[in-house]
PDB file of C-alpha atoms and ligand atoms in Angstrom:
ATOM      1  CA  UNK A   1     -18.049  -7.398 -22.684  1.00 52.00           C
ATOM      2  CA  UNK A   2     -17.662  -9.043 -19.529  1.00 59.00           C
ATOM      3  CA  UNK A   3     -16.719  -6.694 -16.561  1.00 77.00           C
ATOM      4  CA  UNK A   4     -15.847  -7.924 -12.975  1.00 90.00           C
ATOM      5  CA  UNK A   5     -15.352  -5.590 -10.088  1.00 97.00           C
ATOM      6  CA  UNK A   6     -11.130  -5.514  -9.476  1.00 98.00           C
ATOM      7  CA  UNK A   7      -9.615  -4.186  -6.615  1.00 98.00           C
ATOM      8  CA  UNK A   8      -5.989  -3.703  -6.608  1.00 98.00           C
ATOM      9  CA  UNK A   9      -4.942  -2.109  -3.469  1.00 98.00           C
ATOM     10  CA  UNK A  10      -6.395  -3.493  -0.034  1.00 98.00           C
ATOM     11  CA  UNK A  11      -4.567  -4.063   3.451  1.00 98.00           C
ATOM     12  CA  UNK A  12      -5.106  -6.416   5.987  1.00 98.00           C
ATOM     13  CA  UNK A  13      -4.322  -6.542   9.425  1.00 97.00           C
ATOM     14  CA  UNK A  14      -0.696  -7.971   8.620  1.00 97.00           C
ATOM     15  CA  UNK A  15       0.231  -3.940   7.973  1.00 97.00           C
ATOM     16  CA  UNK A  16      -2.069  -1.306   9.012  1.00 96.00           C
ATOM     17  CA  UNK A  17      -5.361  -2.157   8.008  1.00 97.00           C
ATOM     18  CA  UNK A  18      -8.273  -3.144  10.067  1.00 96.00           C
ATOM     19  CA  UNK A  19      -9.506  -6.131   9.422  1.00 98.00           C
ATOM     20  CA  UNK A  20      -8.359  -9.510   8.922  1.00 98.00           C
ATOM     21  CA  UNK A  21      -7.525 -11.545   6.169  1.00 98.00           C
ATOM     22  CA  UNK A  22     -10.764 -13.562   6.562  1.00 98.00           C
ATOM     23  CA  UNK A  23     -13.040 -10.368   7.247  1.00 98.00           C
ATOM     24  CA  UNK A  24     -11.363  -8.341   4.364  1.00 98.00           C
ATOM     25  CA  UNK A  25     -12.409 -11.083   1.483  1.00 98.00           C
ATOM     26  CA  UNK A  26     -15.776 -11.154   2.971  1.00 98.00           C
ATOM     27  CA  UNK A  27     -16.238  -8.031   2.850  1.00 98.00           C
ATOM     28  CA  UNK A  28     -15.002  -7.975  -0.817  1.00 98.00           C
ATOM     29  CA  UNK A  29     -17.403 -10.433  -1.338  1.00 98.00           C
ATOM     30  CA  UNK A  30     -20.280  -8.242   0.059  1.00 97.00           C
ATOM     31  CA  UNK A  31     -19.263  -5.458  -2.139  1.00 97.00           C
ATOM     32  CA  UNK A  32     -19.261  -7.497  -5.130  1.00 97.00           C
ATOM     33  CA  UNK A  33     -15.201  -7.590  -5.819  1.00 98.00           C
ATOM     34  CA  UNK A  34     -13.946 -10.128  -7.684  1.00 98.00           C
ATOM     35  CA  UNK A  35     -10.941  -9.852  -8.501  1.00 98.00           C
ATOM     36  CA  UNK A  36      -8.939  -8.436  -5.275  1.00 98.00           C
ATOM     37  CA  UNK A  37      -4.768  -7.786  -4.798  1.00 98.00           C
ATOM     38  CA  UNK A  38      -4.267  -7.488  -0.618  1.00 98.00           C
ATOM     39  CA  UNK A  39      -1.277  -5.020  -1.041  1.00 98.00           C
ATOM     40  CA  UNK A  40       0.162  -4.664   2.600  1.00 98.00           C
ATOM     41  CA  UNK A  41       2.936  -2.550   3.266  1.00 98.00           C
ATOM     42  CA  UNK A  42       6.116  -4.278   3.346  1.00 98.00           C
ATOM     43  CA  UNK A  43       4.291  -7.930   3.719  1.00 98.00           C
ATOM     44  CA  UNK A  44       2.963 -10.512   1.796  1.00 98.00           C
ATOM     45  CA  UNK A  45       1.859 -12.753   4.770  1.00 98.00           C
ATOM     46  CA  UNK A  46      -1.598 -12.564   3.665  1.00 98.00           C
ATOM     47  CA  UNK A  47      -1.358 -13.797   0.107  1.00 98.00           C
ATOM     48  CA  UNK A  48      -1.489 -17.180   0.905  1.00 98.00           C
ATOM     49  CA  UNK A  49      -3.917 -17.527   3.423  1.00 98.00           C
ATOM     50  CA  UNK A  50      -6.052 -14.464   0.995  1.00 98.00           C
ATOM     51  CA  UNK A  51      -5.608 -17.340  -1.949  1.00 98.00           C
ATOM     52  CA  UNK A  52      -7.311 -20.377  -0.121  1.00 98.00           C
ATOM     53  CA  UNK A  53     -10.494 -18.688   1.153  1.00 98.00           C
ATOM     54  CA  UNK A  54     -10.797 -16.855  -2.194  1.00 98.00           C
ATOM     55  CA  UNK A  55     -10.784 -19.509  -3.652  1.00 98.00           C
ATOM     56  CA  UNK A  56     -13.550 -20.944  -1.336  1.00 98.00           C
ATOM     57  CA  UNK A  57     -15.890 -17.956  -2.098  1.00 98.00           C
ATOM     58  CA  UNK A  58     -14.787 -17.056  -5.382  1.00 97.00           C
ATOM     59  CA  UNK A  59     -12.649 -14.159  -5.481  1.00 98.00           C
ATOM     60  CA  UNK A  60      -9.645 -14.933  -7.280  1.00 98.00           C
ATOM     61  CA  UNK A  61      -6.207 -13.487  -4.998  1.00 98.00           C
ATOM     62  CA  UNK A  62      -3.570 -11.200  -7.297  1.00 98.00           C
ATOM     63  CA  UNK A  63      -0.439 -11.445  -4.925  1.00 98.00           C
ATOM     64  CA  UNK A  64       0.394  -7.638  -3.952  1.00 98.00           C
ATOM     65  CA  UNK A  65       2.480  -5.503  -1.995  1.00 98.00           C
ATOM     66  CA  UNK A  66       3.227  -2.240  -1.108  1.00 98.00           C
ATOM     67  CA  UNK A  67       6.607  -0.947  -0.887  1.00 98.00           C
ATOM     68  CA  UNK A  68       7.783   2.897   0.531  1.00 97.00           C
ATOM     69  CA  UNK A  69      10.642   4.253  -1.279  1.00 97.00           C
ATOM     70  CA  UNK A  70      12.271   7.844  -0.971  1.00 95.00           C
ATOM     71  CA  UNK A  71      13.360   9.913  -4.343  1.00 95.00           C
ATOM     72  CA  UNK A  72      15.304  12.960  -3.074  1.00 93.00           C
ATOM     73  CA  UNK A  73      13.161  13.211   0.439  1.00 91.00           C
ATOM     74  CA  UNK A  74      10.111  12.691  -1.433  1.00 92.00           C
ATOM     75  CA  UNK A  75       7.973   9.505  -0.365  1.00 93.00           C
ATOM     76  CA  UNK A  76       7.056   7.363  -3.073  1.00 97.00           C
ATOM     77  CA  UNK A  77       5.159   4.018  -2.948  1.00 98.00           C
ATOM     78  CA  UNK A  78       4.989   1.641  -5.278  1.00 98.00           C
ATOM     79  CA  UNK A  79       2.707  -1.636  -5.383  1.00 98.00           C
ATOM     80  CA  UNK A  80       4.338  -5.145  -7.047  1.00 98.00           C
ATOM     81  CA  UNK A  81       1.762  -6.979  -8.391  1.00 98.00           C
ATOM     82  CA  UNK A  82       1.854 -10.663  -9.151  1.00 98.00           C
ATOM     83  CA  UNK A  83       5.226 -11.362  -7.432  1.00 98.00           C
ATOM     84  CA  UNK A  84       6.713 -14.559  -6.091  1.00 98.00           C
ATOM     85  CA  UNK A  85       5.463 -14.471  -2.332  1.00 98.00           C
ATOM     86  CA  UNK A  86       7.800 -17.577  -1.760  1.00 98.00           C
ATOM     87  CA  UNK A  87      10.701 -15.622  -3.490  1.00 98.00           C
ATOM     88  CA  UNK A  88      13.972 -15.720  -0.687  1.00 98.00           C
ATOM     89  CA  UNK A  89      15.264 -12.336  -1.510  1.00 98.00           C
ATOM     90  CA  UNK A  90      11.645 -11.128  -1.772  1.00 98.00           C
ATOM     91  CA  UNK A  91      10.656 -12.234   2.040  1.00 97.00           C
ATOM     92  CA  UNK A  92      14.485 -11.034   2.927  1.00 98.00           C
ATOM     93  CA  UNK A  93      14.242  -7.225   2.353  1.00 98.00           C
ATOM     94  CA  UNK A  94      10.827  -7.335   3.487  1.00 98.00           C
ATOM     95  CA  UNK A  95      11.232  -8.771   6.901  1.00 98.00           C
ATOM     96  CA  UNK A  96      14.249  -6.275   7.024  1.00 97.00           C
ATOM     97  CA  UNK A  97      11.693  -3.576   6.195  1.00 97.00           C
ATOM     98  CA  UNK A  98       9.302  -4.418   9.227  1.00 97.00           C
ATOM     99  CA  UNK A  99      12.391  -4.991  11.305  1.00 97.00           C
ATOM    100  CA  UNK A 100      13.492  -0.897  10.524  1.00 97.00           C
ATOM    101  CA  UNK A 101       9.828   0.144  10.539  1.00 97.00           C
ATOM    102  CA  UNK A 102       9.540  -1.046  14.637  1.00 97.00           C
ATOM    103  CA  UNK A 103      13.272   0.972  14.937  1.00 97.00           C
ATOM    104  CA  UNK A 104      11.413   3.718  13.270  1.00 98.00           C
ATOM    105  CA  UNK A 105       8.062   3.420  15.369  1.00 98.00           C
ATOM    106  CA  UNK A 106      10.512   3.401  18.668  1.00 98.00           C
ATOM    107  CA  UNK A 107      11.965   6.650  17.578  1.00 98.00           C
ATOM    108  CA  UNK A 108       8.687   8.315  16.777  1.00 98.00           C
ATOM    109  CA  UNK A 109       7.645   7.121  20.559  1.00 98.00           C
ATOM    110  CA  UNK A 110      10.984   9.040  21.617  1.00 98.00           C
ATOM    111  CA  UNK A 111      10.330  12.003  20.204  1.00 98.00           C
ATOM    112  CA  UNK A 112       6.604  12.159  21.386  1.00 98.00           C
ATOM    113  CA  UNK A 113       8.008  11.325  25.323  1.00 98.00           C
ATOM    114  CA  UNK A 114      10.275  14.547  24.455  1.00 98.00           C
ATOM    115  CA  UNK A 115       7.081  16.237  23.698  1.00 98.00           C
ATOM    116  CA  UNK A 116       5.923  15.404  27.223  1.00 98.00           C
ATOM    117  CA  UNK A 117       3.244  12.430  25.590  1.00 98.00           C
ATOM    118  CA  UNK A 118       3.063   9.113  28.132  1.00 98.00           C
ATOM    119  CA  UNK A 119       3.642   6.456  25.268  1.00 98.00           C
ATOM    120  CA  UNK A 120       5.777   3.706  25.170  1.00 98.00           C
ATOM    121  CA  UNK A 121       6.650   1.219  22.298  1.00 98.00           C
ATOM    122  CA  UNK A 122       4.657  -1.818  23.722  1.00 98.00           C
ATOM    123  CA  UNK A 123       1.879   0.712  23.691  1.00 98.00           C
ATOM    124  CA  UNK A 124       1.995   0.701  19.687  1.00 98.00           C
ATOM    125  CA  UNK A 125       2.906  -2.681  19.617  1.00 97.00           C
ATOM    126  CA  UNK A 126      -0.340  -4.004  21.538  1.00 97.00           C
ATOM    127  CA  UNK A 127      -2.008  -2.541  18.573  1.00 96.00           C
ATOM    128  CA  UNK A 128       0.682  -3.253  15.809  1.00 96.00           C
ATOM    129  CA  UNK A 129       0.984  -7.187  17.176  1.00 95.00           C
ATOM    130  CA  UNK A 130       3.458  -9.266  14.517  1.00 89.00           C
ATOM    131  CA  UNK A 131       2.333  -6.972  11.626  1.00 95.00           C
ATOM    132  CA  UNK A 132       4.024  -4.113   9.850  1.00 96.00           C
ATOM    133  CA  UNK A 133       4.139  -1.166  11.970  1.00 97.00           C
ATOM    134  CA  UNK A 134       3.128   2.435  10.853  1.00 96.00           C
ATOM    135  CA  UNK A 135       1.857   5.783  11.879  1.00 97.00           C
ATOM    136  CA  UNK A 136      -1.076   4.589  11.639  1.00 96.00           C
ATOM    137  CA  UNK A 137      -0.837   2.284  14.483  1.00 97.00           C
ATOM    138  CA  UNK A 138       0.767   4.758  16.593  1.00 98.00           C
ATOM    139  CA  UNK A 139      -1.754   7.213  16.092  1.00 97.00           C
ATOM    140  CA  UNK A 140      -4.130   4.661  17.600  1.00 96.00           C
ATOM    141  CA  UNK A 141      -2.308   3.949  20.348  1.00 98.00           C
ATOM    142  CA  UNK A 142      -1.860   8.194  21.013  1.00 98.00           C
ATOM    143  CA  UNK A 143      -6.111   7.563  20.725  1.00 97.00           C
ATOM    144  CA  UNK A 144      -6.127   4.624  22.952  1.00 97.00           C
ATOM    145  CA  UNK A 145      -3.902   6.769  25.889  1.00 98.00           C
ATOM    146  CA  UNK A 146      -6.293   9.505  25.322  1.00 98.00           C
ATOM    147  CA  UNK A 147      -3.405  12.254  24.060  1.00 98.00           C
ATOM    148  CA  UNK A 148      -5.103  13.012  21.325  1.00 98.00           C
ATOM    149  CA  UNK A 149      -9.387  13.373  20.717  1.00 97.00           C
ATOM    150  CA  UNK A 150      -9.560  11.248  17.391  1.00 96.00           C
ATOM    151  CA  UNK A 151      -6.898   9.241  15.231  1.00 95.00           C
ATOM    152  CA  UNK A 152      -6.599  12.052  12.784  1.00 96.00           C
ATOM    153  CA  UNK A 153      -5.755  14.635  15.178  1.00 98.00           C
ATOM    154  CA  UNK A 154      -2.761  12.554  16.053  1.00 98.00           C
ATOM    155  CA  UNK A 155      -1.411  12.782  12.350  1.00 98.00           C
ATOM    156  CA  UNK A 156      -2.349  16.633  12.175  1.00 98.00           C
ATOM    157  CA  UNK A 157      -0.952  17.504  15.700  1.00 98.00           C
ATOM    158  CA  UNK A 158       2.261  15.124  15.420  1.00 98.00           C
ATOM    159  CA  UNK A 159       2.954  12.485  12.868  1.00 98.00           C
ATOM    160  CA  UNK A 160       2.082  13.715   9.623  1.00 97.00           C
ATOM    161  CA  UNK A 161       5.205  14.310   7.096  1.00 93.00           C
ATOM    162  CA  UNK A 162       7.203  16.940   8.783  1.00 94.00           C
ATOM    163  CA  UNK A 163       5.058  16.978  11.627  1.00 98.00           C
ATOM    164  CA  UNK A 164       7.046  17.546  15.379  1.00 98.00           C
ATOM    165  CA  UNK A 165       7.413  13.374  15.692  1.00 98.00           C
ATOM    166  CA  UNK A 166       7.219  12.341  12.063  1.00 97.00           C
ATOM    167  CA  UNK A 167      10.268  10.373  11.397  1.00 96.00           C
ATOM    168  CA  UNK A 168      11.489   8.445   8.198  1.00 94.00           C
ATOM    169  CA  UNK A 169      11.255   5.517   6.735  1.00 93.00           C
ATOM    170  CA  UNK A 170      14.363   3.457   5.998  1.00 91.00           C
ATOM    171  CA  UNK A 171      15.511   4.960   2.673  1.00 92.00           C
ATOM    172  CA  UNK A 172      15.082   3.026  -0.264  1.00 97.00           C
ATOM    173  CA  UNK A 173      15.225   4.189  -3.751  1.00 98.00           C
ATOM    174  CA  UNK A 174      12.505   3.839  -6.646  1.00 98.00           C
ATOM    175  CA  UNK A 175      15.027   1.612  -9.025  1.00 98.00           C
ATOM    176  CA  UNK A 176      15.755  -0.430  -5.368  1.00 98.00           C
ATOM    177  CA  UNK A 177      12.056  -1.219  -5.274  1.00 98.00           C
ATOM    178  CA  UNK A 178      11.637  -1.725  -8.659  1.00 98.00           C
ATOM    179  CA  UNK A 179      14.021  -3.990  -8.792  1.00 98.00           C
ATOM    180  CA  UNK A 180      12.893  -6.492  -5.824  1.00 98.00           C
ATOM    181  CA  UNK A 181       9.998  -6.874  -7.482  1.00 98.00           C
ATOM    182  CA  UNK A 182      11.123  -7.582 -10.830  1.00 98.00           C
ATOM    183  CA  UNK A 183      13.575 -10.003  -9.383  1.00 98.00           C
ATOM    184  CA  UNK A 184      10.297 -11.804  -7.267  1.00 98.00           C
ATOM    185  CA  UNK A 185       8.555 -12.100 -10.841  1.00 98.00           C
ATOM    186  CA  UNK A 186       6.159  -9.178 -10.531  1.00 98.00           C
ATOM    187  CA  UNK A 187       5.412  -5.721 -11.941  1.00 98.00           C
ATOM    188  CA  UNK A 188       5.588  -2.230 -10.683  1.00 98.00           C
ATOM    189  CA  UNK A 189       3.691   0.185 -10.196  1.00 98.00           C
ATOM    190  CA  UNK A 190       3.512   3.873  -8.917  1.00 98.00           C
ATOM    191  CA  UNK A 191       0.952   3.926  -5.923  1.00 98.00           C
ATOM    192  CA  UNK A 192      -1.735   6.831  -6.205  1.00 98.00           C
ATOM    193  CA  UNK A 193       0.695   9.702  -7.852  1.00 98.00           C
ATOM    194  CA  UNK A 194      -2.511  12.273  -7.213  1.00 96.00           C
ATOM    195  CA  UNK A 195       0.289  14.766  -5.115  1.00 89.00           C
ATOM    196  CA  UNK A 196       3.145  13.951  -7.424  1.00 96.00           C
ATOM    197  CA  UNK A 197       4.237  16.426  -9.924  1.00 95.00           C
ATOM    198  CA  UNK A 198       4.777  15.572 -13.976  1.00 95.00           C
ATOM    199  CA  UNK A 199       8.485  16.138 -14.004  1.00 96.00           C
ATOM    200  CA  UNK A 200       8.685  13.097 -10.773  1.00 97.00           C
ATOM    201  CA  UNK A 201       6.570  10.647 -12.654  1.00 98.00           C
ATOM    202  CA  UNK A 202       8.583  11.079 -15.612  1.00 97.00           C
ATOM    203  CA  UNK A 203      11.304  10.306 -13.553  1.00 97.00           C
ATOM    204  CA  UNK A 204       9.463   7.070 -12.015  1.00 98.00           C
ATOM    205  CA  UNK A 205       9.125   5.844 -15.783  1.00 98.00           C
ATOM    206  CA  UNK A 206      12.232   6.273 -16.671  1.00 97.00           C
ATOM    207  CA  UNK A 207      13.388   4.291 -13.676  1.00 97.00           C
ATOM    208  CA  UNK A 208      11.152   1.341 -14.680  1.00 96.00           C
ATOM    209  CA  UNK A 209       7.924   1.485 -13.418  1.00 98.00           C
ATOM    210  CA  UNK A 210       5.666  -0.863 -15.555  1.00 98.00           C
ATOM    211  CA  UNK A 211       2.806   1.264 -14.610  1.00 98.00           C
ATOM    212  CA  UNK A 212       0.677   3.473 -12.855  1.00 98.00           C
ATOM    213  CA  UNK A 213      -1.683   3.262 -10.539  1.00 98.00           C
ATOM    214  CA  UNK A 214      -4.810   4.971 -12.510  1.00 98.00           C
ATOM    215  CA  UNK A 215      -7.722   4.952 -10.272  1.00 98.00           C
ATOM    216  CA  UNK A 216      -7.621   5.532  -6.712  1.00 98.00           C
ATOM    217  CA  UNK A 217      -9.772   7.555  -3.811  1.00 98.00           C
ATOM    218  CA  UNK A 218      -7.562  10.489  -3.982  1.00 97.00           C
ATOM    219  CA  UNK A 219      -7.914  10.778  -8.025  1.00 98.00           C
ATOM    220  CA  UNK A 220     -10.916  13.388  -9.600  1.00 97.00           C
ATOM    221  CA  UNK A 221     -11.923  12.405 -12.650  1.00 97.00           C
ATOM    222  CA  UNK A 222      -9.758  14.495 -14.530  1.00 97.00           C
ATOM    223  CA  UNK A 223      -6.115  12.631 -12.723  1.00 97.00           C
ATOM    224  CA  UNK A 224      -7.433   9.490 -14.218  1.00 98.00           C
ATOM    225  CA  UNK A 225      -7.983  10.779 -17.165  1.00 98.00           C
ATOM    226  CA  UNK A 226      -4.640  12.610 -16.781  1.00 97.00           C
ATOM    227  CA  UNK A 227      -2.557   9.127 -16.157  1.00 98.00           C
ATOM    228  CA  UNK A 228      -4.493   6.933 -18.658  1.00 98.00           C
ATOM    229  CA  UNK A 229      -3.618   9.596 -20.856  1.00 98.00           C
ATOM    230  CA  UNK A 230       0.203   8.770 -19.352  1.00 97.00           C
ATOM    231  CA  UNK A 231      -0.042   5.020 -19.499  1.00 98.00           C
ATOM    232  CA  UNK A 232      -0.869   5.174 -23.249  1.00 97.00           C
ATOM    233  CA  UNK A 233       1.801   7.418 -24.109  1.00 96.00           C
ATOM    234  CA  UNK A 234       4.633   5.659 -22.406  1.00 96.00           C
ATOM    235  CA  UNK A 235       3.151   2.480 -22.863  1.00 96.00           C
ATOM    236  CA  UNK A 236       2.905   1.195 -19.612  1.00 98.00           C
ATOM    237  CA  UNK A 237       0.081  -0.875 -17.820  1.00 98.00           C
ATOM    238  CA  UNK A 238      -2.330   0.831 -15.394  1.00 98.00           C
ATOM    239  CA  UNK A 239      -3.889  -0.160 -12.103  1.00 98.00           C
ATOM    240  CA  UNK A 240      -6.282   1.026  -9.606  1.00 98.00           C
ATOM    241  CA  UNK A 241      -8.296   0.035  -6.369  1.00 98.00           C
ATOM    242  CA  UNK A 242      -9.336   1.477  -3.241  1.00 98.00           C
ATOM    243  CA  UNK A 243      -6.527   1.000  -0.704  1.00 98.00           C
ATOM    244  CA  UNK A 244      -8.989   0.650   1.814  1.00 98.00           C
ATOM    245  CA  UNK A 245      -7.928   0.292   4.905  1.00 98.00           C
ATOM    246  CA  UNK A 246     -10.912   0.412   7.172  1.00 97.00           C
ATOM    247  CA  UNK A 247     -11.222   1.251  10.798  1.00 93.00           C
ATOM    248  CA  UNK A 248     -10.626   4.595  12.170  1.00 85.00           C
ATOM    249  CA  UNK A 249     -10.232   5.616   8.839  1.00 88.00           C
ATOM    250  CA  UNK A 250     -13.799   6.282   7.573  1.00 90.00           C
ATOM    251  CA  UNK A 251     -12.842   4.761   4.820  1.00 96.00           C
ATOM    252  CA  UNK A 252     -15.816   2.096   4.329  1.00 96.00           C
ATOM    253  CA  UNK A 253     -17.730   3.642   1.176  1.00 97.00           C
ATOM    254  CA  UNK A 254     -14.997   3.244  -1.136  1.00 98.00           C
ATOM    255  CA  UNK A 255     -14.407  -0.073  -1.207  1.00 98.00           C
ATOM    256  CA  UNK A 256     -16.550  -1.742  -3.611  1.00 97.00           C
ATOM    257  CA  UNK A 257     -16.839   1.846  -5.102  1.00 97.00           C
ATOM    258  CA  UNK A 258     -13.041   2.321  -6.398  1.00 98.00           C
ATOM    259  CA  UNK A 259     -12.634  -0.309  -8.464  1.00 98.00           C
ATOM    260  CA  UNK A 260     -10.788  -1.444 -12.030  1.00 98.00           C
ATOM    261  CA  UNK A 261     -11.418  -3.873 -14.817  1.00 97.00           C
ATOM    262  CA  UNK A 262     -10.610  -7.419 -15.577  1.00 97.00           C
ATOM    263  CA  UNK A 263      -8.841  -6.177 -18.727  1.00 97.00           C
ATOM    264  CA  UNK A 264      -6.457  -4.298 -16.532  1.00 97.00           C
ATOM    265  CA  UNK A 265      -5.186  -7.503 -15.017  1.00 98.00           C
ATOM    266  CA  UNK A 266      -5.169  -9.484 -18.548  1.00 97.00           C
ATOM    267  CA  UNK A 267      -2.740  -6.640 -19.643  1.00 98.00           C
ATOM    268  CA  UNK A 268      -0.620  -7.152 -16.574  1.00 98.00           C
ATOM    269  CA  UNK A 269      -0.630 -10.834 -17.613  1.00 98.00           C
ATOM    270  CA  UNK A 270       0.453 -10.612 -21.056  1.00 97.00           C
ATOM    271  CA  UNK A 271       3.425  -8.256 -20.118  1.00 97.00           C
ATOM    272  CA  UNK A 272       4.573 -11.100 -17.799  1.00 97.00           C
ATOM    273  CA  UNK A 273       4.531 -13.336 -20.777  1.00 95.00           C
ATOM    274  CA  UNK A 274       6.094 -11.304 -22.943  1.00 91.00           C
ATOM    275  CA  UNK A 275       8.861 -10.445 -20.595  1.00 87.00           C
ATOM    276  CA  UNK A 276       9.180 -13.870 -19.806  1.00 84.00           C
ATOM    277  CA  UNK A 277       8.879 -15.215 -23.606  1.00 79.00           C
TER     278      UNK A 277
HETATM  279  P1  LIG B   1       3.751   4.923   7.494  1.00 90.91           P
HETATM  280  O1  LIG B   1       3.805   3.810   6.472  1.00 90.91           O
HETATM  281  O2  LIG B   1       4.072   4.439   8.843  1.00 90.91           O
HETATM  282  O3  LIG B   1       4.538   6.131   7.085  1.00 90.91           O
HETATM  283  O4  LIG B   1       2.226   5.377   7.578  1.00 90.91           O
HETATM  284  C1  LIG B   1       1.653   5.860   6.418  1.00 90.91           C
HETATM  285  C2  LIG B   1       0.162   5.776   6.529  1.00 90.91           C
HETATM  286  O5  LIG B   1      -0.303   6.791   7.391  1.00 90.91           O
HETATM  287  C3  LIG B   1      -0.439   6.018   5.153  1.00 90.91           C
HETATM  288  O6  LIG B   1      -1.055   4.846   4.676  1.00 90.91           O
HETATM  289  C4  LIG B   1      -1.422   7.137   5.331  1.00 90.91           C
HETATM  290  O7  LIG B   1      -2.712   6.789   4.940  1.00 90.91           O
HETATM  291  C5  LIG B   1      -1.392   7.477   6.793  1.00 90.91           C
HETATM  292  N1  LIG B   1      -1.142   8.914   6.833  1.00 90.91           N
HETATM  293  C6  LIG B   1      -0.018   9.551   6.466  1.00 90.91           C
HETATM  294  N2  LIG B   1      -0.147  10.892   6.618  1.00 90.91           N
HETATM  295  C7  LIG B   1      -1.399  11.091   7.093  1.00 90.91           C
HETATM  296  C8  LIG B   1      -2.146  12.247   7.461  1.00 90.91           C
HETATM  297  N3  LIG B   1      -1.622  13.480   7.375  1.00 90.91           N
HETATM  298  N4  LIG B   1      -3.406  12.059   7.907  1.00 90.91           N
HETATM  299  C9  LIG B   1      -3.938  10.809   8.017  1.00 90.91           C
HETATM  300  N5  LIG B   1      -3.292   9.692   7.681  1.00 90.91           N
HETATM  301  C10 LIG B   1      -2.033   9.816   7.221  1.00 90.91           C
HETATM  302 ZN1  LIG B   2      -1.502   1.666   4.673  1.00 90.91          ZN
HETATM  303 FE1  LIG B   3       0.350   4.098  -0.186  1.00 90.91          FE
HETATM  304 FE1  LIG B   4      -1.926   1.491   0.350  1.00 90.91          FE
END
């Protein structure tokens, strides 16, 4: 049986990865993916540029993205896969979504000037440029202004869920999500549920996720087992990569090293023609 390296979950520059479109496929390339989804949050300005020069060096593009949604307070993300990237209502909600996320990155600044820290907005956006802005970015920016000694003392000391400047996202439910990307054409999935409890999951199904996403970084050997063991039961699809990010993330060694099958994808396919037969 034929098995090619597939990578789900990837970002790009366009959100809060490191590396650009270009750079990320080579890299995929070097590592031996492919089959690769770019999955940026709350963007899918890649995909199309992605598609070209995978095609060029032969890594075929699965249109992704990654959307955050809130059930009760808790954060959940789910990825679309194979959606519409020309799809109005699609690139709507999305552009609305970066729009609240730079409201949301202003307020964070606001609350770390309260907490005496020299930062302003065009600070983060220097490092954010056009592209969805997150924590992540500001947490470079605290680096780059030398509040903080490394990126991840920046989440620990300040922005991490609950931290003293962590602020929300705009809130968006599960079915909301769901349903943007079943209206653009694509699945859903539940992004690495490896912190999620049984009872929320079972929730997320019932809500209509098409499926979960299986292997990822944060999942032991025993989680994956755990949510194939979930996908079969329900009978939903499964998914997995390496949302790698790279950068100041040290998170180089698992791409190429977190990785799914081709079959994975043909499954995804055949539910589209189903649902669309
Ligand atoms: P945002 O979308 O702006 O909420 O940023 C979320 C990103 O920040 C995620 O992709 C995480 O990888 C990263 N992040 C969130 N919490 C932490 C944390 N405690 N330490 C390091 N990175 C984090
Ligand atoms: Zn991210
Ligand atoms: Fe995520
Ligand atoms: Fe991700």
């Amino acid at each position: 049986m034929e098995t090619r390296k597939v990578d789900l979950h990837s970002h790009t520059n366009l959100s809060d990865g490191f590396y650009s479109t270009e750079e990320l496929i080579y890299k995929a390339k070097d590592v031996g993916i492919e089959i690769l989804s770019i999955t940026d949050h709350d963007s899918v300005n890649a995909i199309e540029e992605a598609t070209s020069i995978g095609r060029e060096v032969g890594i075929e593009i699965i249109p992704g993205v990654e959307i955050s949604s809130d059930l009760r307070g808790i954060e959940v993300h789910i990825l679309g896969y194979f959606i519409d990237i020309n799809n109005k209502e699609l690139e709507h909600y999305l552009m609305f979504f970066r729009e609240e996320r730079k409201i949301r990155a202003s307020r964070i600044v606001d609350k770390l000037n309260q907490l005496g820290l020299e930062i302003t907005l065009e600070d983060v956006m220097k490092i954010a440029k056009n592209s969805a802005v997150g924590r992540p970015h500001i947490a470079q920016a605290l680096l780059a202004n030398e509040l903080v000694g490394s990126y991840q003392e920046a989440f620990n000391k300040y922005i991490k869920n609950g931290g003293p400047a962590y602020e929300k996202k705009v809130h968006l439910s599960p079915q909301s999500a769901f349903k943007i990307i079943s209206d653009a054409g694509g699945l859903s999935f539940i992004a690495h549920p490896g912190n999620m409890s049984q009872n929320l999951i079972k929730e997320l199904i019932d809500a209509g996720a098409d499926g979960i996403e299986v292997i990822h970084p944060s999942h032991s050997k025993d989680l994956i087992r755990f949510y194939r063991g979930i996908v079969n039961e329900y009978f939903l699809l499964e998914s997995g990569g390496s949302d790698f990010h790279g950068g100041k993330r040290n998170d180089e060694d698992n791409f190429g090293k977190h990785y799914t099958s081709q079959i994975v994808v043909e499954a995804m396919r055949s539910r589209l023609m189903r649902n669309s037969a």
